[in-house]
mmCIF file of C-alpha atoms and ligand atoms in Angstrom:
data_model
loop_
_atom_site.group_PDB
_atom_site.id
_atom_site.type_symbol
_atom_site.label_atom_id
_atom_site.label_comp_id
_atom_site.label_asym_id
_atom_site.label_seq_id
_atom_site.Cartn_x
_atom_site.Cartn_y
_atom_site.Cartn_z
ATOM 1 C CA MET A 21 151.700 41.406 24.443
ATOM 2 C CA TYR A 22 152.552 40.834 27.998
ATOM 3 C CA ALA A 23 153.269 37.146 27.373
ATOM 4 C CA GLN A 24 155.824 37.947 24.743
ATOM 5 C CA MET A 25 157.980 39.251 27.574
ATOM 6 C CA VAL A 26 158.694 35.777 28.569
ATOM 7 C CA LYS A 27 159.318 34.429 25.090
ATOM 8 C CA SER A 28 162.861 33.859 26.029
ATOM 9 C CA THR A 29 161.839 30.919 28.041
ATOM 10 C CA GLY A 30 161.455 28.935 24.862
ATOM 11 C CA LYS A 31 162.712 25.611 23.989
ATOM 12 C CA ASN A 32 166.365 26.374 24.869
ATOM 13 C CA VAL A 33 166.656 25.630 28.499
ATOM 14 C CA GLN A 34 170.043 26.526 29.996
ATOM 15 C CA ALA A 35 172.233 23.724 31.252
ATOM 16 C CA LEU A 36 172.753 23.706 34.987
ATOM 17 C CA GLU A 37 176.533 24.323 34.509
ATOM 18 C CA ASP A 38 175.937 27.389 32.472
ATOM 19 C CA MET A 39 173.811 29.090 35.023
ATOM 20 C CA PRO A 40 175.098 31.868 37.273
ATOM 21 C CA PRO A 41 175.488 30.486 40.887
ATOM 22 C CA GLU A 42 172.202 32.028 42.240
ATOM 23 C CA GLU A 43 170.068 30.519 39.336
ATOM 24 C CA ARG A 44 171.905 27.277 39.667
ATOM 25 C CA ALA A 45 171.128 27.106 43.363
ATOM 26 C CA PHE A 46 167.527 27.866 42.601
ATOM 27 C CA GLN A 47 167.271 25.175 39.956
ATOM 28 C CA GLU A 48 168.752 22.636 42.302
ATOM 29 C CA ARG A 49 166.017 23.361 44.919
ATOM 30 C CA ILE A 50 163.525 22.626 42.215
ATOM 31 C CA ASP A 51 165.122 19.532 41.113
ATOM 32 C CA ARG A 52 165.156 18.329 44.767
ATOM 33 C CA GLY A 53 161.366 18.986 44.831
ATOM 34 C CA GLU A 54 161.495 21.882 47.245
ATOM 35 C CA LYS A 55 158.568 24.422 47.039
ATOM 36 C CA ILE A 56 159.465 28.033 46.089
ATOM 37 C CA GLU A 57 157.725 30.537 48.473
ATOM 38 C CA PRO A 58 156.856 34.139 47.725
ATOM 39 C CA LYS A 59 159.816 35.853 49.681
ATOM 40 C CA ASP A 60 162.416 33.366 48.170
ATOM 41 C CA TRP A 61 164.753 34.640 45.579
ATOM 42 C CA MET A 62 163.637 33.623 42.096
ATOM 43 C CA PRO A 63 164.814 34.480 38.456
ATOM 44 C CA ASP A 64 162.685 37.212 36.910
ATOM 45 C CA ALA A 65 161.736 34.892 34.045
ATOM 46 C CA TYR A 66 160.439 32.389 36.458
ATOM 47 C CA ARG A 67 158.330 35.098 38.236
ATOM 48 C CA LYS A 68 157.114 36.371 34.838
ATOM 49 C CA ASN A 69 156.236 32.982 33.480
ATOM 50 C CA LEU A 70 154.369 32.105 36.606
ATOM 51 C CA ILE A 71 152.413 35.390 36.620
ATOM 52 C CA ARG A 72 151.532 34.556 32.902
ATOM 53 C CA GLN A 73 150.281 31.101 33.687
ATOM 54 C CA ILE A 74 148.569 31.706 36.901
ATOM 55 C CA GLY A 75 146.999 34.916 35.582
ATOM 56 C CA GLN A 76 145.697 33.119 32.495
ATOM 57 C CA HIS A 77 144.407 30.377 34.855
ATOM 58 C CA ALA A 78 142.579 32.795 36.998
ATOM 59 C CA HIS A 79 141.038 34.600 34.035
ATOM 60 C CA SER A 80 139.887 31.255 32.563
ATOM 61 C CA GLU A 81 138.049 30.443 35.809
ATOM 62 C CA ILE A 82 136.322 33.846 35.836
ATOM 63 C CA VAL A 83 135.513 34.043 32.077
ATOM 64 C CA GLY A 84 134.619 30.320 32.533
ATOM 65 C CA GLN A 85 131.541 31.238 34.578
ATOM 66 C CA LEU A 86 129.885 32.841 31.633
ATOM 67 C CA PRO A 87 128.785 29.893 29.337
ATOM 68 C CA GLU A 88 127.373 28.066 32.322
ATOM 69 C CA GLY A 89 125.931 31.192 34.198
ATOM 70 C CA ASN A 90 123.904 31.480 30.908
ATOM 71 C CA TRP A 91 121.932 28.299 31.815
ATOM 72 C CA ILE A 92 121.265 28.793 35.597
ATOM 73 C CA THR A 93 117.714 30.323 34.969
ATOM 74 C CA ARG A 94 116.925 27.569 32.519
ATOM 75 C CA ALA A 95 118.026 24.524 34.356
ATOM 76 C CA PRO A 96 115.299 21.888 34.098
ATOM 77 C CA THR A 97 114.832 21.092 37.882
ATOM 78 C CA LEU A 98 115.518 22.737 41.229
ATOM 79 C CA GLU A 99 118.207 20.237 41.884
ATOM 80 C CA ARG A 100 120.037 20.961 38.626
ATOM 81 C CA LYS A 101 119.702 24.565 39.160
ATOM 82 C CA ALA A 102 121.230 24.380 42.673
ATOM 83 C CA ASN A 103 124.004 22.215 41.471
ATOM 84 C CA LEU A 104 124.865 24.573 38.498
ATOM 85 C CA LEU A 105 124.674 27.585 40.698
ATOM 86 C CA ALA A 106 127.115 25.886 43.178
ATOM 87 C CA LYS A 107 129.471 24.952 40.349
ATOM 88 C CA VAL A 108 129.558 28.434 38.822
ATOM 89 C CA GLN A 109 130.194 29.990 42.337
ATOM 90 C CA ASP A 110 133.071 27.356 42.804
ATOM 91 C CA GLU A 111 134.652 28.671 39.563
ATOM 92 C CA ALA A 112 134.557 32.318 40.919
ATOM 93 C CA GLY A 113 136.286 30.967 44.016
ATOM 94 C CA HIS A 114 138.926 29.282 41.905
ATOM 95 C CA GLY A 115 139.556 32.609 40.156
ATOM 96 C CA LEU A 116 139.995 34.366 43.414
ATOM 97 C CA TYR A 117 142.489 31.798 45.033
ATOM 98 C CA LEU A 118 144.417 31.974 41.832
ATOM 99 C CA TYR A 119 144.508 35.858 41.738
ATOM 100 C CA CYS A 120 145.769 35.694 45.295
ATOM 101 C CA ALA A 121 148.569 33.311 44.259
ATOM 102 C CA ALA A 122 149.403 35.692 41.342
ATOM 103 C CA GLU A 123 149.549 38.652 43.687
ATOM 104 C CA THR A 124 152.135 36.983 45.930
ATOM 105 C CA LEU A 125 154.527 37.361 42.835
ATOM 106 C CA GLY A 126 154.116 41.128 43.042
ATOM 107 C CA VAL A 127 151.484 41.815 40.412
ATOM 108 C CA SER A 128 148.260 43.568 41.454
ATOM 109 C CA ARG A 129 144.703 42.261 40.861
ATOM 110 C CA ASP A 130 143.925 45.627 39.033
ATOM 111 C CA GLU A 131 146.946 45.032 36.730
ATOM 112 C CA LEU A 132 145.753 41.554 35.970
ATOM 113 C CA PHE A 133 142.278 42.754 35.235
ATOM 114 C CA GLU A 134 143.649 45.445 33.021
ATOM 115 C CA MET A 135 145.643 42.901 31.071
ATOM 116 C CA LEU A 136 142.621 40.632 30.582
ATOM 117 C CA HIS A 137 140.351 43.628 29.541
ATOM 118 C CA THR A 138 142.908 44.972 27.064
ATOM 119 C CA GLY A 139 143.503 41.545 25.495
ATOM 120 C CA LYS A 140 147.109 41.519 26.684
ATOM 121 C CA MET A 141 146.587 38.304 28.788
ATOM 122 C CA LYS A 142 144.732 35.280 27.467
ATOM 123 C CA TYR A 143 142.056 32.966 28.950
ATOM 124 C CA SER A 144 141.314 29.454 27.943
ATOM 125 C CA SER A 145 140.096 29.078 24.343
ATOM 126 C CA ILE A 146 137.255 26.760 25.320
ATOM 127 C CA PHE A 147 135.177 29.645 26.805
ATOM 128 C CA ASN A 148 134.875 31.320 23.406
ATOM 129 C CA TYR A 149 132.403 28.641 22.310
ATOM 130 C CA PRO A 150 128.642 29.062 22.843
ATOM 131 C CA THR A 151 126.503 26.797 25.053
ATOM 132 C CA LEU A 152 123.416 26.263 22.993
ATOM 133 C CA THR A 153 121.490 23.601 24.759
ATOM 134 C CA TRP A 154 120.932 22.074 28.260
ATOM 135 C CA ALA A 155 123.063 19.158 27.084
ATOM 136 C CA ASP A 156 125.995 21.536 26.707
ATOM 137 C CA MET A 157 125.974 21.921 30.514
ATOM 138 C CA GLY A 158 126.546 18.163 30.625
ATOM 139 C CA ALA A 159 129.300 18.249 27.989
ATOM 140 C CA VAL A 160 131.004 21.263 29.804
ATOM 141 C CA GLY A 161 131.143 19.502 33.098
ATOM 142 C CA TRP A 162 132.127 16.206 31.699
ATOM 143 C CA LEU A 163 134.654 17.321 28.990
ATOM 144 C CA VAL A 164 135.838 20.794 30.030
ATOM 145 C CA ASP A 165 136.092 20.027 33.703
ATOM 146 C CA GLY A 166 137.415 16.564 32.934
ATOM 147 C CA ALA A 167 140.277 18.217 30.828
ATOM 148 C CA ALA A 168 140.835 20.839 33.575
ATOM 149 C CA ILE A 169 141.283 18.054 36.130
ATOM 150 C CA MET A 170 143.754 16.143 33.841
ATOM 151 C CA ASN A 171 145.794 19.279 33.657
ATOM 152 C CA GLN A 172 145.411 20.438 37.289
ATOM 153 C CA VAL A 173 145.973 17.288 39.255
ATOM 154 C CA PRO A 174 149.698 17.274 38.252
ATOM 155 C CA LEU A 175 149.940 21.104 39.108
ATOM 156 C CA GLN A 176 149.243 20.171 42.750
ATOM 157 C CA ARG A 177 153.015 19.259 42.654
ATOM 158 C CA THR A 178 154.037 22.493 40.909
ATOM 159 C CA SER A 179 157.195 24.259 42.191
ATOM 160 C CA TYR A 180 155.495 27.401 43.380
ATOM 161 C CA GLY A 181 154.055 26.949 46.735
ATOM 162 C CA PRO A 182 150.854 29.184 46.678
ATOM 163 C CA TYR A 183 149.994 27.827 43.194
ATOM 164 C CA ALA A 184 150.438 24.214 44.213
ATOM 165 C CA ARG A 185 148.310 24.701 47.402
ATOM 166 C CA ALA A 186 145.497 26.496 45.598
ATOM 167 C CA MET A 187 145.326 23.513 43.179
ATOM 168 C CA VAL A 188 144.576 21.113 45.955
ATOM 169 C CA ARG A 189 141.189 22.635 46.803
ATOM 170 C CA ILE A 190 140.424 23.417 43.120
ATOM 171 C CA CYS A 191 140.921 19.777 42.101
ATOM 172 C CA LYS A 192 138.599 18.498 44.730
ATOM 173 C CA GLU A 193 135.866 20.903 43.449
ATOM 174 C CA GLU A 194 136.573 20.191 39.789
ATOM 175 C CA SER A 195 136.036 16.507 40.527
ATOM 176 C CA PHE A 196 132.377 17.230 41.700
ATOM 177 C CA HIS A 197 131.920 19.504 38.655
ATOM 178 C CA GLN A 198 133.038 16.676 36.338
ATOM 179 C CA ARG A 199 130.511 14.176 37.997
ATOM 180 C CA GLN A 200 127.592 16.661 37.824
ATOM 181 C CA GLY A 201 128.418 17.084 34.030
ATOM 182 C CA TYR A 202 128.694 13.298 33.511
ATOM 183 C CA HIS A 203 125.363 12.814 35.400
ATOM 184 C CA ILE A 204 123.641 15.235 33.098
ATOM 185 C CA MET A 205 125.032 13.411 30.134
ATOM 186 C CA MET A 206 123.791 10.039 31.548
ATOM 187 C CA THR A 207 120.266 11.321 32.028
ATOM 188 C CA MET A 208 120.132 12.806 28.528
ATOM 189 C CA ALA A 209 121.836 9.806 26.757
ATOM 190 C CA ASN A 210 119.438 7.472 28.555
ATOM 191 C CA GLY A 211 116.352 9.785 27.848
ATOM 192 C CA SER A 212 114.070 10.356 24.779
ATOM 193 C CA SER A 213 115.487 10.005 21.386
ATOM 194 C CA GLU A 214 115.536 13.806 21.191
ATOM 195 C CA GLN A 215 117.568 14.059 24.443
ATOM 196 C CA LYS A 216 119.981 11.596 23.167
ATOM 197 C CA ARG A 217 120.415 13.588 19.964
ATOM 198 C CA MET A 218 121.113 16.636 22.008
ATOM 199 C CA ALA A 219 123.700 14.883 24.101
ATOM 200 C CA GLN A 220 125.468 13.525 20.939
ATOM 201 C CA ASP A 221 125.322 17.067 19.400
ATOM 202 C CA ALA A 222 126.894 18.545 22.491
ATOM 203 C CA LEU A 223 129.719 15.956 22.382
ATOM 204 C CA ASN A 224 130.278 16.748 18.703
ATOM 205 C CA ARG A 225 130.697 20.419 19.437
ATOM 206 C CA PHE A 226 132.703 20.181 22.572
ATOM 207 C CA TRP A 227 135.195 17.331 21.611
ATOM 208 C CA TYR A 228 137.748 19.147 19.643
ATOM 209 C CA PRO A 229 137.628 22.491 21.658
ATOM 210 C CA SER A 230 138.300 20.342 24.836
ATOM 211 C CA LEU A 231 141.206 18.759 23.081
ATOM 212 C CA MET A 232 142.510 22.275 22.424
ATOM 213 C CA MET A 233 142.391 23.139 26.193
ATOM 214 C CA PHE A 234 145.782 21.329 26.545
ATOM 215 C CA GLY A 235 147.559 23.825 24.304
ATOM 216 C CA PRO A 236 149.268 23.526 20.982
ATOM 217 C CA SER A 237 151.105 20.186 20.097
ATOM 218 C CA ASP A 238 154.383 19.830 21.705
ATOM 219 C CA LYS A 239 156.431 20.735 18.721
ATOM 220 C CA ASP A 240 154.608 24.198 18.730
ATOM 221 C CA SER A 241 154.468 24.838 22.472
ATOM 222 C CA VAL A 242 156.590 27.921 23.293
ATOM 223 C CA HIS A 243 156.825 27.485 27.060
ATOM 224 C CA SER A 244 156.853 23.745 27.697
ATOM 225 C CA ALA A 245 160.485 23.062 27.869
ATOM 226 C CA GLN A 246 161.344 25.842 30.345
ATOM 227 C CA SER A 247 158.194 25.577 32.378
ATOM 228 C CA MET A 248 158.796 21.815 32.793
ATOM 229 C CA ALA A 249 162.382 22.385 33.841
ATOM 230 C CA TRP A 250 161.026 24.834 36.505
ATOM 231 C CA LYS A 251 158.238 22.534 37.417
ATOM 232 C CA ILE A 252 155.673 25.297 36.534
ATOM 233 C CA LYS A 253 154.202 22.434 34.330
ATOM 234 C CA MET A 254 154.592 18.776 35.123
ATOM 235 C CA ASN A 255 153.613 17.212 31.761
ATOM 236 C CA THR A 256 153.669 18.198 28.025
ATOM 237 C CA ASN A 257 150.505 19.287 26.296
ATOM 238 C CA ASP A 258 150.501 16.115 24.218
ATOM 239 C CA GLU A 259 150.998 13.821 27.185
ATOM 240 C CA LEU A 260 147.973 15.254 28.964
ATOM 241 C CA ARG A 261 145.847 15.472 25.769
ATOM 242 C CA GLN A 262 146.538 11.683 25.120
ATOM 243 C CA LYS A 263 145.650 10.775 28.833
ATOM 244 C CA PHE A 264 142.414 12.729 28.470
ATOM 245 C CA VAL A 265 141.423 10.919 25.264
ATOM 246 C CA ASP A 266 142.254 7.441 26.828
ATOM 247 C CA GLU A 267 140.160 8.165 29.875
ATOM 248 C CA THR A 268 137.249 9.833 28.068
ATOM 249 C CA VAL A 269 136.528 7.473 25.156
ATOM 250 C CA PRO A 270 135.375 4.595 27.467
ATOM 251 C CA GLN A 271 133.088 7.151 29.221
ATOM 252 C CA ALA A 272 131.694 8.079 25.909
ATOM 253 C CA GLU A 273 130.955 4.435 25.039
ATOM 254 C CA TYR A 274 129.251 3.910 28.463
ATOM 255 C CA LEU A 275 126.967 6.765 27.500
ATOM 256 C CA GLY A 276 126.253 5.136 24.118
ATOM 257 C CA LEU A 277 127.560 8.191 22.375
ATOM 258 C CA THR A 278 130.104 8.350 19.498
ATOM 259 C CA VAL A 279 133.247 10.440 19.697
ATOM 260 C CA PRO A 280 133.266 12.604 16.507
ATOM 261 C CA ASP A 281 136.541 11.185 15.151
ATOM 262 C CA GLU A 282 136.840 8.590 12.308
ATOM 263 C CA ASN A 283 140.428 7.969 13.118
ATOM 264 C CA LEU A 284 139.908 7.068 16.655
ATOM 265 C CA LYS A 285 141.248 3.690 17.334
ATOM 266 C CA TRP A 286 142.837 1.647 20.063
ATOM 267 C CA ASN A 287 146.499 1.123 19.443
ATOM 268 C CA GLU A 288 147.524 -2.107 21.074
ATOM 269 C CA GLU A 289 151.135 -1.479 20.668
ATOM 270 C CA ARG A 290 151.112 1.925 22.399
ATOM 271 C CA GLY A 291 148.446 0.966 24.868
ATOM 272 C CA ALA A 292 146.631 4.153 23.920
ATOM 273 C CA TYR A 293 144.106 5.535 21.412
ATOM 274 C CA ASP A 294 145.152 6.965 18.082
ATOM 275 C CA PHE A 295 143.078 10.109 17.531
ATOM 276 C CA SER A 296 142.738 13.203 15.178
ATOM 277 C CA GLU A 297 144.390 16.264 16.187
ATOM 278 C CA PRO A 298 142.069 19.442 16.614
ATOM 279 C CA ASP A 299 142.212 21.973 13.843
ATOM 280 C CA TRP A 300 145.049 24.114 15.015
ATOM 281 C CA GLU A 301 144.182 26.863 12.567
ATOM 282 C CA GLU A 302 140.828 27.136 14.385
ATOM 283 C CA PHE A 303 142.733 27.075 17.821
ATOM 284 C CA TYR A 304 145.016 30.076 16.849
ATOM 285 C CA ASN A 305 142.108 31.920 15.347
ATOM 286 C CA VAL A 306 140.243 31.567 18.613
ATOM 287 C CA VAL A 307 143.143 32.473 20.739
ATOM 288 C CA SER A 308 143.717 35.544 18.624
ATOM 289 C CA GLY A 309 140.414 36.785 19.524
ATOM 290 C CA ASN A 310 138.329 35.610 16.602
ATOM 291 C CA GLY A 311 136.355 32.752 18.134
ATOM 292 C CA PRO A 312 132.558 32.581 18.085
ATOM 293 C CA CYS A 313 132.172 34.305 21.477
ATOM 294 C CA ASN A 314 135.527 36.280 22.155
ATOM 295 C CA VAL A 315 133.906 39.700 21.930
ATOM 296 C CA GLU A 316 130.853 38.802 23.855
ATOM 297 C CA ARG A 317 132.937 37.282 26.673
ATOM 298 C CA LEU A 318 135.335 40.281 27.047
ATOM 299 C CA GLU A 319 132.485 42.727 26.852
ATOM 300 C CA ALA A 320 130.661 40.985 29.709
ATOM 301 C CA ARG A 321 133.755 41.055 31.896
ATOM 302 C CA LYS A 322 134.479 44.619 31.037
ATOM 303 C CA LYS A 323 130.840 45.444 31.990
ATOM 304 C CA ALA A 324 131.040 43.591 35.189
ATOM 305 C CA TRP A 325 134.086 45.527 36.104
ATOM 306 C CA SER A 326 132.715 48.920 35.475
ATOM 307 C CA ASP A 327 129.360 47.941 37.055
ATOM 308 C CA GLY A 328 131.340 46.960 40.197
ATOM 309 C CA GLU A 329 133.295 50.264 40.411
ATOM 310 C CA TRP A 330 130.871 51.761 43.014
ATOM 311 C CA VAL A 331 131.358 48.762 45.217
ATOM 312 C CA ARG A 332 135.079 48.910 45.020
ATOM 313 C CA GLU A 333 134.991 52.644 45.801
ATOM 314 C CA ALA A 334 132.602 52.119 48.771
ATOM 315 C CA MET A 335 134.785 49.420 50.174
ATOM 316 C CA LEU A 336 137.806 51.409 49.925
ATOM 317 C CA ALA A 337 136.125 54.553 51.561
ATOM 318 C CA HIS A 338 134.820 52.187 54.337
ATOM 319 C CA ALA A 339 138.368 50.865 54.930
ATOM 320 C CA GLU A 340 139.796 54.385 55.061
ATOM 321 C CA LYS A 341 137.145 55.555 57.531
ATOM 322 C CA LYS A 342 137.844 52.459 59.689
ATOM 323 C CA ALA A 343 141.558 53.246 59.720
ATOM 324 C CA MET A 344 141.027 56.871 60.608
ATOM 325 C CA ARG A 345 138.680 55.866 63.418
ATOM 326 C CA LYS A 346 141.340 53.456 64.722
ATOM 327 C CA GLU A 347 144.017 56.034 64.521
ATOM 328 C CA ALA A 348 141.881 58.619 66.302
ATOM 329 C CA ALA A 349 141.210 56.098 69.134
ATOM 330 C CA GLU A 350 144.910 55.348 69.770
HETATM 331 N N1 BYC B 13 143.636 28.687 25.479
HETATM 332 O O1 BYC B 13 153.654 27.336 25.093
HETATM 333 P P1 BYC B 13 152.188 26.881 25.336
HETATM 334 C C1 BYC B 13 138.544 25.553 34.177
HETATM 335 C C2 BYC B 13 148.575 29.820 24.644
HETATM 336 S S1 BYC B 13 139.555 26.753 33.537
HETATM 337 C C3 BYC B 13 144.323 29.898 25.186
HETATM 338 O O2 BYC B 13 152.025 25.403 25.274
HETATM 339 P P2 BYC B 13 151.831 26.781 28.102
HETATM 340 C C4 BYC B 13 137.041 25.820 34.100
HETATM 341 C C5 BYC B 13 149.557 29.935 25.672
HETATM 342 O O3 BYC B 13 149.191 30.725 26.870
HETATM 343 C C6 BYC B 13 141.267 25.845 33.537
HETATM 344 N N2 BYC B 13 145.518 30.039 25.072
HETATM 345 O O4 BYC B 13 151.703 27.483 26.592
HETATM 346 C C7 BYC B 13 136.630 27.112 34.541
HETATM 347 C C8 BYC B 13 150.803 30.585 24.976
HETATM 348 O O5 BYC B 13 150.545 31.936 24.729
HETATM 349 P P3 BYC B 13 151.256 33.203 25.484
HETATM 350 C C9 BYC B 13 142.182 26.557 32.834
HETATM 351 C C10 BYC B 13 146.295 28.957 25.046
HETATM 352 O O6 BYC B 13 151.462 28.033 29.095
HETATM 353 C C11 BYC B 13 135.286 27.274 34.412
HETATM 354 C C12 BYC B 13 150.673 29.871 23.680
HETATM 355 O O7 BYC B 13 149.335 29.494 23.604
HETATM 356 N N3 BYC B 13 143.395 25.795 33.008
HETATM 357 O O8 BYC B 13 138.904 24.638 34.567
HETATM 358 O O9 BYC B 13 153.074 26.196 28.408
HETATM 359 C C13 BYC B 13 134.357 26.379 34.041
HETATM 360 C C14 BYC B 13 151.615 28.740 23.430
HETATM 361 O O10 BYC B 13 151.255 27.622 24.236
HETATM 362 C C15 BYC B 13 145.719 27.665 25.255
HETATM 363 C C16 BYC B 13 144.665 26.317 33.086
HETATM 364 O O11 BYC B 13 144.762 27.534 32.946
HETATM 365 C C17 BYC B 13 144.363 27.552 25.423
HETATM 366 N N4 BYC B 13 143.699 26.402 25.539
HETATM 367 O O12 BYC B 13 150.700 25.709 28.149
HETATM 368 C C18 BYC B 13 134.837 25.109 33.828
HETATM 369 C C19 BYC B 13 145.728 25.475 33.585
HETATM 370 N N5 BYC B 13 146.651 26.748 25.213
HETATM 371 O O13 BYC B 13 151.058 32.965 26.996
HETATM 372 C C20 BYC B 13 136.237 24.798 33.845
HETATM 373 C C21 BYC B 13 147.123 26.147 33.764
HETATM 374 C C22 BYC B 13 147.871 27.487 25.041
HETATM 375 O O14 BYC B 13 152.783 32.870 25.172
HETATM 376 N N6 BYC B 13 147.636 26.306 32.370
HETATM 377 N N7 BYC B 13 147.679 28.738 25.017
HETATM 378 O O15 BYC B 13 150.753 34.366 24.880
HETATM 379 C C23 BYC B 13 148.454 25.407 31.846
HETATM 380 O O16 BYC B 13 148.536 24.390 32.174
HETATM 381 C C24 BYC B 13 149.138 25.936 30.635
HETATM 382 O O17 BYC B 13 149.366 27.319 30.511
HETATM 383 C C25 BYC B 13 148.501 25.388 29.164
HETATM 384 C C26 BYC B 13 149.290 26.103 28.023
HETATM 385 C C27 BYC B 13 148.571 23.887 29.160
HETATM 386 C C28 BYC B 13 147.116 25.880 29.127
#
């Protein structure tokens, strides 16, 4: 696995005084809050870890179009259809900004796609769950984009310039996505008893997979310590998961829906909700390729790649012709 190449960036973060001078100067720049730009010197492991995270992030945006794209033709009104279409297009755009950011680190887009298609690079576990009813479009926008915002807003301050700048626009758009999802949930939750039942069912199915989006619990997170030292990540997985639960539970209450967790309880002392952890066995199973839709999602992406081959060839041929014409004219 490509990602295993960076496993050395585990929990043992090197102390500043033990670093070689170049690495130490690099770490000090990060500690001062300076942005690292593509042509700056950086440790190999920083570069590899960023390629891993940005690449996975880009793949998640691209694969993430599939569960919602599935509902564009079945949206209940023209307005809902236009909104969903715009949202799915935004996700494609996010993928493209992120691939561009990854390319500045010296990896090509073809290499990134190859790693996705051969299973060497991951994408978010959440997109391996099916979207069974229209209410799922509400739950995805509300919960999945809601979790994405929680994770991505801090990434606007990440140390790598092109990644941080891509996050600014992405976060603005995610905020619209979250609201359109919540609006669908509001309509369903205040609709007929059958619509309310569908909204509750969507919440039941998407709650725990949304909690899994933040990654394994801190004690099992492989990359957090080093990624946080490098400001590739700004918070731990558990910190963001807690923040998400604390913000989302009142939103569920406002909808009159019940979060499917018997242990959910406000903890006065902590000023936060106590809640049940997701089933981590299920998480690792999905991440290793055995979720309900893993095979279908990868097949769809591979088909899109091979169906688009003639377009890529035509564009390259056009660019070559243009270059030849320019050369001949000079
Ligand atoms: N799914 O050491 P850890 C969106 C992997 S899309 C799959 O804690 P890290 C949207 C992890 O990669 C938004 N794999 O990792 C789009 C690592 O494996 P490798 C997606 C996961 O990187 C369309 C291993 O588990 N957002 O908004 O420190 C429609 C150990 O984990 C997951 C991003 O990508 C997972 N959920 O922390 C709607 C944000 N979690 O690489 C919406 C950027 C963990 O060693 N990424 N793994 O083989 C991040 O912030 C971090 O990479 C994570 C994980 C918090 C996700």
